[in-house]
Short mmCIF file of C-alpha atoms and ligand atoms in Angstrom, two decimals:
data_model
loop_
_atom_site.label_atom_id
_atom_site.label_comp_id
_atom_site.label_asym_id
_atom_site.label_seq_id
_atom_site.Cartn_x
_atom_site.Cartn_y
_atom_site.Cartn_z
CA MET Z 1 86.43 79.34 111.21
CA ARG Z 2 83.50 78.94 108.86
CA PHE Z 3 83.01 81.32 105.98
CA SER Z 4 79.24 81.11 106.47
CA ARG Z 5 79.70 82.78 109.88
CA LEU Z 6 82.34 85.29 108.83
CA LEU Z 7 81.97 89.03 108.27
CA LEU Z 8 84.14 89.52 105.20
CA PRO Z 9 82.78 92.26 102.91
CA THR Z 10 85.00 91.66 99.86
CA SER Z 11 84.50 93.99 96.94
CA LYS Z 12 85.46 94.54 93.31
CA GLU Z 13 85.44 98.32 93.71
CA THR Z 14 88.67 100.25 94.13
CA PRO Z 15 88.12 102.93 96.80
CA ASN Z 16 88.54 106.32 95.13
CA ASP Z 17 91.12 107.69 97.58
CA ALA Z 18 93.36 104.61 97.21
CA THR Z 19 96.38 104.43 94.93
CA LEU Z 20 98.66 101.88 96.61
CA ALA Z 21 98.08 98.14 96.21
CA SER Z 22 98.12 97.65 99.98
CA HIS Z 23 95.49 100.31 100.58
CA ILE Z 24 93.27 98.97 97.76
CA TYR Z 25 93.52 95.33 98.83
CA LEU Z 26 93.14 95.96 102.57
CA ILE Z 27 89.78 97.55 101.76
CA ARG Z 28 88.74 95.29 98.87
CA ALA Z 29 89.56 92.13 100.83
CA GLY Z 30 87.30 93.32 103.66
CA LEU Z 31 90.16 93.60 106.17
CA ILE Z 32 89.81 97.25 107.17
CA GLN Z 33 87.22 99.95 106.72
CA SER Z 34 87.55 103.72 106.72
CA VAL Z 35 85.82 105.37 109.67
CA GLY Z 36 85.22 108.56 107.73
CA GLY Z 37 87.78 110.86 109.31
CA SER Z 38 91.05 110.56 107.40
CA GLY Z 39 93.69 108.22 108.78
CA LEU Z 40 91.19 106.36 110.98
CA TYR Z 41 90.26 102.73 110.29
CA ASN Z 42 88.20 99.95 111.75
CA PHE Z 43 89.77 96.52 111.63
CA LEU Z 44 87.19 93.97 110.49
CA PRO Z 45 87.47 90.38 111.81
CA LEU Z 46 90.05 89.06 109.32
CA GLY Z 47 92.06 92.27 109.41
CA LYS Z 48 92.18 91.96 113.19
CA LYS Z 49 93.25 88.34 112.88
CA ILE Z 50 96.15 89.30 110.61
CA LEU Z 51 97.11 92.20 112.88
CA ASP Z 52 97.17 89.80 115.84
CA LYS Z 53 99.39 87.34 113.98
CA VAL Z 54 101.88 90.05 113.10
CA ARG Z 55 101.69 91.39 116.64
CA PHE Z 56 102.33 87.89 117.95
CA VAL Z 57 105.55 87.48 115.91
CA VAL Z 58 106.79 90.84 117.23
CA LYS Z 59 105.92 89.92 120.80
CA ASP Z 60 107.29 86.39 120.59
CA GLU Z 61 110.72 87.50 119.38
CA LEU Z 62 110.91 90.42 121.83
CA ASP Z 63 110.02 88.16 124.74
CA LYS Z 64 112.70 85.69 123.66
CA ALA Z 65 115.16 88.59 123.52
CA GLY Z 66 114.48 89.39 127.18
CA CYS Z 67 112.13 92.35 126.73
CA LEU Z 68 109.16 92.78 129.05
CA GLU Z 69 105.71 93.68 127.79
CA THR Z 70 103.81 96.42 129.63
CA SER Z 71 100.78 98.47 128.76
CA LEU Z 72 100.93 102.17 129.46
CA SER Z 73 97.94 104.43 129.78
CA PHE Z 74 96.88 105.66 126.34
CA VAL Z 75 96.25 109.10 127.79
CA THR Z 76 99.28 110.94 129.17
CA PRO Z 77 99.12 113.98 131.49
CA MET Z 78 100.61 117.00 129.71
CA SER Z 79 102.67 117.74 132.83
CA LEU Z 80 105.02 114.85 131.92
CA TRP Z 81 105.68 116.38 128.53
CA GLU Z 82 106.16 119.80 130.12
CA GLU Z 83 108.86 118.25 132.31
CA SER Z 84 110.71 116.86 129.30
CA GLY Z 85 110.18 120.04 127.29
CA ARG Z 86 108.49 118.18 124.44
CA SER Z 87 105.06 119.77 124.86
CA GLU Z 88 106.45 122.86 123.08
CA GLU Z 89 108.61 120.97 120.59
CA TYR Z 90 106.18 118.39 119.26
CA GLY Z 91 103.85 120.76 117.45
CA LYS Z 92 100.53 120.04 115.82
CA GLU Z 93 100.92 116.27 115.53
CA LEU Z 94 100.24 116.12 119.26
CA LEU Z 95 96.55 115.81 120.04
CA ARG Z 96 95.89 117.76 123.23
CA PHE Z 97 92.73 117.91 125.26
CA LYS Z 98 91.35 118.87 128.66
CA ASP Z 99 89.33 116.85 131.11
CA ARG Z 100 86.31 118.20 133.03
CA LYS Z 101 88.61 119.71 135.66
CA GLU Z 102 90.52 121.60 132.97
CA ASN Z 103 93.61 119.43 133.35
CA ASP Z 104 95.70 119.07 130.20
CA TYR Z 105 96.23 115.70 128.58
CA LEU Z 106 97.52 114.24 125.32
CA LEU Z 107 96.97 111.10 123.29
CA SER Z 108 100.39 109.43 123.21
CA PRO Z 109 102.22 109.60 119.87
CA THR Z 110 105.23 107.89 121.55
CA ASN Z 111 106.01 107.23 125.19
CA GLU Z 112 109.53 108.16 126.27
CA GLU Z 113 108.18 110.34 129.09
CA ALA Z 114 105.54 107.85 130.23
CA MET Z 115 108.02 104.95 130.35
CA VAL Z 116 110.67 107.01 132.16
CA ASN Z 117 107.95 107.94 134.61
CA LEU Z 118 107.12 104.26 135.15
CA VAL Z 119 110.77 103.42 135.75
CA ARG Z 120 111.56 106.35 138.02
CA GLN Z 121 108.75 105.21 140.31
CA THR Z 122 109.83 101.56 140.34
CA VAL Z 123 113.58 101.19 139.91
CA LYS Z 124 115.98 102.30 142.59
CA SER Z 125 119.27 100.52 142.11
CA TYR Z 126 121.79 99.41 139.48
CA LYS Z 127 120.98 95.88 140.66
CA GLN Z 128 117.63 96.13 138.84
CA LEU Z 129 119.33 97.00 135.52
CA PRO Z 130 119.41 96.54 132.57
CA LEU Z 131 115.72 96.69 131.72
CA ASN Z 132 114.00 96.61 128.37
CA LEU Z 133 110.29 97.44 128.57
CA TYR Z 134 107.91 97.61 125.66
CA GLN Z 135 104.26 97.82 124.72
CA ILE Z 136 102.23 97.26 121.58
CA ASN Z 137 99.52 99.88 121.79
CA LEU Z 138 97.65 102.45 119.78
CA LYS Z 139 99.41 105.70 119.06
CA PHE Z 140 97.87 108.90 117.85
CA ARG Z 141 99.62 111.45 115.64
CA ASP Z 142 97.62 114.19 114.03
CA GLU Z 143 99.59 113.75 110.80
CA ILE Z 144 99.39 116.66 108.38
CA ARG Z 145 98.73 114.27 105.45
CA PRO Z 146 97.42 110.90 106.55
CA ARG Z 147 97.49 108.68 103.46
CA PHE Z 148 97.94 105.26 101.88
CA GLY Z 149 95.64 103.43 104.29
CA LEU Z 150 97.55 101.80 107.14
CA MET Z 151 100.84 103.19 105.86
CA ARG Z 152 100.34 106.61 107.39
CA GLY Z 153 97.35 106.68 109.65
CA ARG Z 154 96.59 109.08 112.47
CA GLU Z 155 95.69 106.28 114.87
CA PHE Z 156 98.01 103.28 114.41
CA LEU Z 157 99.41 100.31 116.27
CA MET Z 158 103.03 100.71 117.26
CA LYS Z 159 105.45 98.67 119.28
CA ASP Z 160 107.49 101.06 121.35
CA GLY Z 161 110.33 99.81 123.53
CA TYR Z 162 112.69 101.56 125.91
CA SER Z 163 115.81 100.20 127.55
CA PHE Z 164 117.47 101.45 130.72
CA HIS Z 165 121.14 100.94 131.53
CA ALA Z 166 123.82 101.81 134.05
CA SER Z 167 126.40 102.56 131.35
CA PHE Z 168 126.64 103.83 127.79
CA GLU Z 169 128.46 100.62 126.78
CA ASP Z 170 125.65 98.45 128.08
CA MET Z 171 123.11 100.53 126.15
CA GLN Z 172 125.19 100.04 122.98
CA ARG Z 173 125.25 96.28 123.58
CA GLU Z 174 121.45 96.27 123.85
CA PHE Z 175 121.18 98.41 120.71
CA ILE Z 176 123.07 95.75 118.73
CA HIS Z 177 120.96 93.04 120.37
CA MET Z 178 117.77 94.87 119.32
CA GLU Z 179 119.09 95.27 115.77
CA GLU Z 180 119.52 91.48 115.60
CA THR Z 181 116.09 90.89 117.17
CA TYR Z 182 114.43 93.21 114.66
CA LYS Z 183 116.16 91.38 111.81
CA THR Z 184 114.73 88.11 113.15
CA ILE Z 185 111.23 89.64 113.36
CA PHE Z 186 111.21 91.03 109.81
CA THR Z 187 112.72 87.83 108.41
CA ARG Z 188 110.11 85.72 110.21
CA LEU Z 189 107.38 87.90 108.69
CA GLY Z 190 108.76 87.07 105.25
CA LEU Z 191 109.89 90.61 104.42
CA ASN Z 192 112.67 91.73 102.11
CA PHE Z 193 114.22 94.59 104.09
CA ARG Z 194 117.40 96.55 104.69
CA VAL Z 195 118.83 98.09 107.83
CA VAL Z 196 119.95 101.63 107.06
CA GLU Z 197 121.80 104.34 108.94
CA ALA Z 198 119.34 107.02 109.90
CA ASP Z 199 119.31 110.56 111.10
CA SER Z 200 120.01 110.52 114.81
CA GLY Z 201 120.07 114.22 115.58
CA GLN Z 202 122.81 115.27 118.01
CA ILE Z 203 124.02 111.79 118.93
CA GLY Z 204 125.60 110.68 115.63
CA GLY Z 205 127.68 107.59 114.92
CA ASP Z 206 125.72 104.36 115.09
CA GLY Z 207 123.09 106.30 117.03
CA SER Z 208 120.10 105.37 114.93
CA LYS Z 209 119.05 102.75 112.41
CA GLU Z 210 115.90 102.26 110.39
CA PHE Z 211 114.45 99.04 109.04
CA MET Z 212 113.27 99.61 105.51
CA ILE Z 213 110.92 97.32 103.62
CA LEU Z 214 112.11 97.49 100.02
CA ALA Z 215 109.21 98.65 97.83
CA ALA Z 216 108.85 101.05 94.94
CA SER Z 217 105.96 102.68 96.78
CA GLY Z 218 108.13 103.53 99.82
CA GLU Z 219 108.23 107.14 100.95
CA ASP Z 220 111.91 107.04 101.96
CA ASP Z 221 114.86 107.32 99.60
CA ILE Z 222 117.66 105.01 100.64
CA VAL Z 223 121.13 104.22 99.37
CA VAL Z 224 122.08 100.55 99.45
CA CYS Z 225 125.01 98.35 98.52
CA ASP Z 226 124.16 95.02 96.91
CA LYS Z 227 127.54 93.50 97.77
CA CYS Z 228 127.83 94.15 101.51
CA ASP Z 229 124.88 95.01 103.74
CA TYR Z 230 125.55 98.77 103.92
CA GLY Z 231 122.57 101.04 103.62
CA ALA Z 232 121.71 104.62 104.55
CA ASN Z 233 118.72 106.92 104.47
CA VAL Z 234 119.47 109.78 102.03
CA GLU Z 235 118.71 112.06 104.98
CA VAL Z 236 122.16 111.07 106.27
CA ALA Z 237 123.84 110.32 102.93
CA THR Z 238 123.11 113.84 101.69
CA ASP Z 239 126.19 114.18 99.46
CA PHE Z 240 125.41 110.90 97.66
CA LYS Z 241 125.58 110.92 93.83
CA GLU Z 242 124.56 108.17 91.41
CA GLY Z 243 127.66 106.03 90.73
CA ASP Z 244 129.28 106.61 94.16
CA LEU Z 245 131.16 103.68 95.61
CA CYS Z 246 130.52 101.86 98.88
CA LYS Z 247 133.32 101.35 101.46
CA CYS Z 248 133.52 97.75 100.13
CA GLY Z 249 134.21 99.00 96.59
CA ALA Z 250 130.88 98.12 94.91
CA VAL Z 251 128.63 100.72 93.30
CA LEU Z 252 125.90 102.13 95.56
CA ARG Z 253 122.33 102.19 94.37
CA LEU Z 254 119.43 104.51 95.16
CA THR Z 255 116.11 102.84 95.96
CA LYS Z 256 112.88 103.25 97.93
CA GLY Z 257 111.92 101.90 101.32
CA ILE Z 258 108.98 101.84 103.75
CA GLU Z 259 110.14 102.61 107.28
CA ALA Z 260 108.92 99.69 109.37
CA GLY Z 261 111.14 100.12 112.40
CA HIS Z 262 113.50 102.57 114.02
CA ILE Z 263 116.02 101.98 116.79
CA PHE Z 264 117.75 104.79 118.56
CA GLN Z 265 120.50 105.34 121.11
CA LEU Z 266 118.97 108.01 123.31
CA GLY Z 267 121.57 108.38 126.03
CA THR Z 268 120.43 110.45 129.01
CA LYS Z 269 118.22 112.97 127.21
CA TYR Z 270 114.96 111.92 128.89
CA SER Z 271 116.32 110.51 132.12
CA LYS Z 272 118.05 113.86 132.81
CA SER Z 273 115.12 116.08 131.85
CA LEU Z 274 112.72 113.96 133.88
CA ASN Z 275 115.19 113.55 136.70
CA ALA Z 276 115.11 109.74 136.62
CA THR Z 277 118.04 108.30 138.51
CA PHE Z 278 119.17 105.09 140.20
CA LEU Z 279 121.82 104.45 142.81
CA ASN Z 280 124.99 103.18 141.11
CA GLU Z 281 127.61 100.82 142.61
CA GLU Z 282 129.20 103.75 144.43
CA GLY Z 283 125.85 104.63 145.96
CA LYS Z 284 125.55 107.82 143.90
CA ALA Z 285 122.45 108.94 141.98
CA GLN Z 286 123.02 108.52 138.24
CA ALA Z 287 120.78 109.17 135.20
CA TYR Z 288 119.86 106.15 133.09
CA GLU Z 289 121.44 105.56 129.70
CA MET Z 290 118.52 104.78 127.41
CA GLY Z 291 117.72 103.24 124.06
CA THR Z 292 114.39 103.42 122.25
CA TYR Z 293 113.05 100.97 119.68
CA GLY Z 294 109.92 101.24 117.54
CA ILE Z 295 108.04 99.10 115.06
CA GLY Z 296 105.03 100.22 113.02
CA VAL Z 297 102.91 97.11 113.58
CA SER Z 298 99.84 98.19 111.58
CA ARG Z 299 102.11 99.69 108.90
CA LEU Z 300 103.67 96.21 108.58
CA LEU Z 301 100.40 94.89 107.16
CA ALA Z 302 100.63 97.44 104.36
CA GLY Z 303 104.34 96.67 103.87
CA ILE Z 304 103.73 92.94 103.62
CA ILE Z 305 101.08 93.50 100.94
CA GLU Z 306 103.28 95.96 99.01
CA GLN Z 307 105.84 93.16 98.68
CA ASN Z 308 103.40 90.29 98.32
CA HIS Z 309 100.51 90.79 95.93
CA ASP Z 310 99.54 90.30 92.30
CA ASP Z 311 96.65 91.54 90.18
CA ARG Z 312 94.25 89.10 91.89
CA GLY Z 313 94.91 90.31 95.44
CA CYS Z 314 97.07 89.77 98.53
CA VAL Z 315 99.52 86.90 99.01
CA TRP Z 316 100.13 86.70 102.78
CA THR Z 317 103.37 85.25 104.09
CA LYS Z 318 103.54 82.17 106.30
CA GLU Z 319 103.23 83.89 109.68
CA SER Z 320 101.07 86.83 108.64
CA ALA Z 321 98.38 84.86 106.79
CA PRO Z 322 94.89 84.96 108.36
CA PHE Z 323 94.65 81.19 107.69
CA THR Z 324 97.08 78.71 106.14
CA LEU Z 325 94.39 76.84 104.25
CA ASP Z 326 90.98 77.62 102.74
CA ILE Z 327 88.85 74.51 102.17
CA ILE Z 328 86.54 75.44 99.32
CA VAL Z 329 83.47 73.27 99.10
CA ALA Z 330 82.59 74.02 95.46
CA ASN Z 331 78.95 73.05 95.86
CA ALA Z 332 77.98 73.05 99.54
CA LYS Z 333 74.59 71.48 98.66
CA ASP Z 334 76.38 68.36 97.44
CA GLY Z 335 76.26 65.91 100.35
CA MET Z 336 79.54 64.20 99.55
CA GLN Z 337 81.54 67.41 99.06
CA ASN Z 338 80.03 68.93 102.15
CA ASN Z 339 80.66 65.90 104.32
CA LEU Z 340 84.28 65.59 103.21
CA GLY Z 341 84.76 69.33 103.83
CA GLU Z 342 83.42 69.04 107.38
CA GLN Z 343 85.58 66.02 108.17
CA LEU Z 344 88.78 67.51 106.76
CA TYR Z 345 88.09 70.85 108.43
CA LYS Z 346 87.85 69.29 111.88
CA ASN Z 347 90.80 67.04 111.23
CA PHE Z 348 93.13 69.86 110.14
CA ARG Z 349 91.99 72.07 112.97
CA ASP Z 350 91.89 69.65 115.90
CA LYS Z 351 94.45 67.02 115.00
CA HIS Z 352 97.07 69.00 113.09
CA HIS Z 353 96.48 72.51 114.52
CA VAL Z 354 96.37 74.03 111.07
CA ASP Z 355 94.61 77.39 111.00
CA VAL Z 356 91.93 76.54 108.47
CA LEU Z 357 88.92 78.28 106.93
CA LEU Z 358 86.00 76.21 105.66
CA ASP Z 359 84.18 77.90 102.79
CA ASP Z 360 80.85 76.21 103.44
CA ARG Z 361 78.63 78.94 101.97
CA THR Z 362 75.60 77.39 100.33
CA LYS Z 363 74.47 80.61 98.64
CA GLU Z 364 77.70 81.26 96.77
CA ARG Z 365 78.96 79.44 93.73
CA PHE Z 366 82.47 78.17 93.18
CA GLY Z 367 83.58 81.23 91.12
CA PRO Z 368 83.09 83.85 93.86
CA LYS Z 369 84.58 81.47 96.45
CA MET Z 370 87.76 81.22 94.37
CA LYS Z 371 87.79 85.00 93.83
CA ASP Z 372 87.57 85.59 97.60
CA PHE Z 373 90.41 83.13 98.20
CA GLU Z 374 92.57 84.97 95.66
CA LEU Z 375 91.69 88.45 96.91
CA VAL Z 376 92.19 87.68 100.60
CA GLY Z 377 95.42 85.81 99.79
CA ILE Z 378 95.34 82.70 101.97
CA PRO Z 379 98.51 80.69 101.09
CA TYR Z 380 96.62 77.51 100.02
CA ALA Z 381 93.13 76.46 98.93
CA LEU Z 382 91.87 72.89 98.97
CA VAL Z 383 89.15 72.59 96.36
CA LEU Z 384 86.51 69.93 96.89
CA GLY Z 385 84.68 69.88 93.56
CA LYS Z 386 83.27 67.46 91.03
CA GLY Z 387 86.38 65.25 91.40
CA VAL Z 388 85.28 64.23 94.91
CA LYS Z 389 82.99 61.56 93.37
CA GLU Z 390 86.08 59.96 91.76
CA GLY Z 391 88.25 60.40 94.83
CA SER Z 392 90.29 63.43 93.85
CA ILE Z 393 90.72 66.92 95.29
CA GLU Z 394 93.05 69.79 94.37
CA LEU Z 395 95.40 71.86 96.45
CA ILE Z 396 96.14 75.30 94.95
CA GLU Z 397 99.08 77.43 96.00
CA ARG Z 398 97.98 81.09 96.03
CA LYS Z 399 101.35 82.51 95.03
CA SER Z 400 101.90 80.44 91.87
CA MET Z 401 98.28 79.27 91.43
CA GLU Z 402 99.79 75.82 90.82
CA LYS Z 403 97.61 72.78 91.46
CA THR Z 404 98.51 69.48 93.12
CA VAL Z 405 96.05 66.59 93.07
CA PHE Z 406 95.45 64.37 96.09
CA ASN Z 407 93.58 61.07 95.77
CA PHE Z 408 91.61 58.99 98.21
CA ASN Z 409 89.48 55.87 98.15
CA VAL Z 410 85.85 56.97 97.62
CA GLU Z 411 84.51 53.63 98.85
CA LYS Z 412 86.13 54.14 102.24
CA ILE Z 413 85.65 57.87 102.74
CA ASP Z 414 83.10 57.30 105.49
CA ASN Z 415 85.85 55.64 107.55
CA VAL Z 416 87.76 57.83 109.96
CA GLU Z 417 91.06 56.24 108.87
CA GLU Z 418 90.59 57.29 105.25
CA TYR Z 419 90.11 61.04 105.77
CA ASP Z 420 92.67 60.92 108.56
CA ALA Z 421 95.16 59.56 106.04
CA LEU Z 422 94.09 62.13 103.42
CA ALA Z 423 94.49 65.07 105.84
CA GLY Z 424 97.84 63.61 106.96
CA LYS Z 425 99.12 63.50 103.38
CA ILE Z 426 98.15 67.12 102.78
CA VAL Z 427 99.71 68.26 106.05
CA ASP Z 428 102.95 66.44 105.15
CA TYR Z 429 102.92 68.22 101.82
CA LEU Z 430 102.38 71.64 103.46
CA GLU Z 431 105.12 70.79 105.94
CA SER Z 432 107.52 70.00 103.08
CA LYS Z 433 106.73 73.43 101.56
CA ASP Z 434 107.49 75.11 104.91
CA VAL Z 435 104.19 76.99 105.05
CA LEU Z 436 102.97 75.92 108.47
CA PRO Z 437 103.67 78.62 111.05
CA ARG Z 438 105.32 77.62 114.31
CA VAL Z 439 102.40 78.71 116.46
CA PHE Z 440 99.04 80.24 115.78
P1 ATP A 1 107.87 108.46 109.48
O1 ATP A 1 109.24 108.96 109.14
O2 ATP A 1 107.37 107.40 108.54
O3 ATP A 1 106.88 109.54 109.75
P2 ATP A 1 108.64 108.39 112.20
O4 ATP A 1 110.10 108.56 112.03
O5 ATP A 1 107.83 109.55 112.59
O6 ATP A 1 108.02 107.74 110.87
P3 ATP A 1 108.92 106.81 114.62
O7 ATP A 1 108.63 107.95 115.54
O8 ATP A 1 110.30 106.32 114.50
O9 ATP A 1 108.33 107.18 113.18
O10 ATP A 1 107.87 105.63 114.96
C1 ATP A 1 108.20 104.26 114.96
C2 ATP A 1 107.52 103.51 113.83
O11 ATP A 1 106.12 103.72 113.80
C3 ATP A 1 108.00 103.93 112.45
O12 ATP A 1 109.19 103.26 112.11
C4 ATP A 1 106.83 103.53 111.56
O13 ATP A 1 106.96 102.17 111.17
C5 ATP A 1 105.63 103.65 112.47
N1 ATP A 1 104.85 104.88 112.16
C6 ATP A 1 105.20 106.15 112.40
N2 ATP A 1 104.23 106.99 112.03
C7 ATP A 1 103.21 106.22 111.54
C8 ATP A 1 101.91 106.51 111.02
N3 ATP A 1 101.46 107.76 110.91
N4 ATP A 1 101.13 105.45 110.63
C9 ATP A 1 101.58 104.19 110.74
N5 ATP A 1 102.78 103.88 111.24
C10 ATP A 1 103.60 104.86 111.64
MG1 MG A 2 111.69 107.37 112.37
#
């Protein structure tokens, strides 16, 4: 992608309703834009690109874990929620509306009913089980206090998954499998997180776990052990006191987390209320044992920034970064710098499949180009400046702002082999730093 063709309205102004770093930088880096109504955002091109990368990691790991992606209708007939009894229960967060024929509908805040409805129309026998179906779609919750940008929106992107089983034991096996899959997803996104025991209503036991991104700005209070991997939401560890000991003997600590995911052993709650059954091995109708598994995909963008930023801007992780490399042509009117930029850009992109941005803007000086690189938080910048004449360029790591110089033979830079070799050296270096994502 070329910066000269990009829509990236970066800004120095802190939006007045923003207090969290993630909210401030998502807006200042030109990634999202408030629509006006609270908790509603437009994703601008680079914000969308980041969202897609995060979405891809979630999808890739779920697909490998045997889950099947679907896409349910965003609008759900109210009759389904009347069947389950949730139309009464859910309260004001549920956005209800009527169509022209006065039929009642809702904008889905979650989709247990809709997915059970899909399965009850499609699955007949235990032979078709187990099944784990998911989608990554918009959800709408008319939150009482939407705040902190993407952290608590009213419209947000969520992965919601539902598994269907012939036995409680098989559902528990899948629950553990999903816990492992979620750990892989959050690790791959470069997050520092903890799995904590969560409130699971009537079910109890290992019924529910939350995935908490550790951050001082988190809205959840959690109790963690630094010796073993025990953790619990204070909602379940209600009698916890500072200084209490963990089962392993170490002292427990109170800290803050951002809820990024939630997995839940549902049992037969929805399959029974919606009368969703299959024929078991004995030929008898039986209600499905179910699990449900959520990830706040758009909230993850905020969580990643909360853990990865400094006073210059965002510092995206390997697989969430909008680009791996930003080639900054310091003076795009300089023929030599410009030519080298073009050659390297095409080489990285086409030969090495590096997701690269070429800052080829002729109307911006080097200073603002660097500032944009720092604010947006691309992991590396390759600066083609005055040194190009002498055969030297600089690679800057965003996180540490450390520079590494790469040299080439100026005499030969018009030869394909020379910039091929130069790009190759830089790619080897990036490879050695483990910053090239597996796929983009
Ligand atoms: P919270 O306790 O933060 O309100 P929740 O328990 O209501 O979340 P779930 O119903 O478990 O959330 O939804 C699954 C995931 O969706 C959550 O783990 C969270 O990451 C994300 N999520 C929930 N509400 C929002 C929201 N308003 N904006 C962005 N993401 C959200
Ligand atoms: Mg929850």
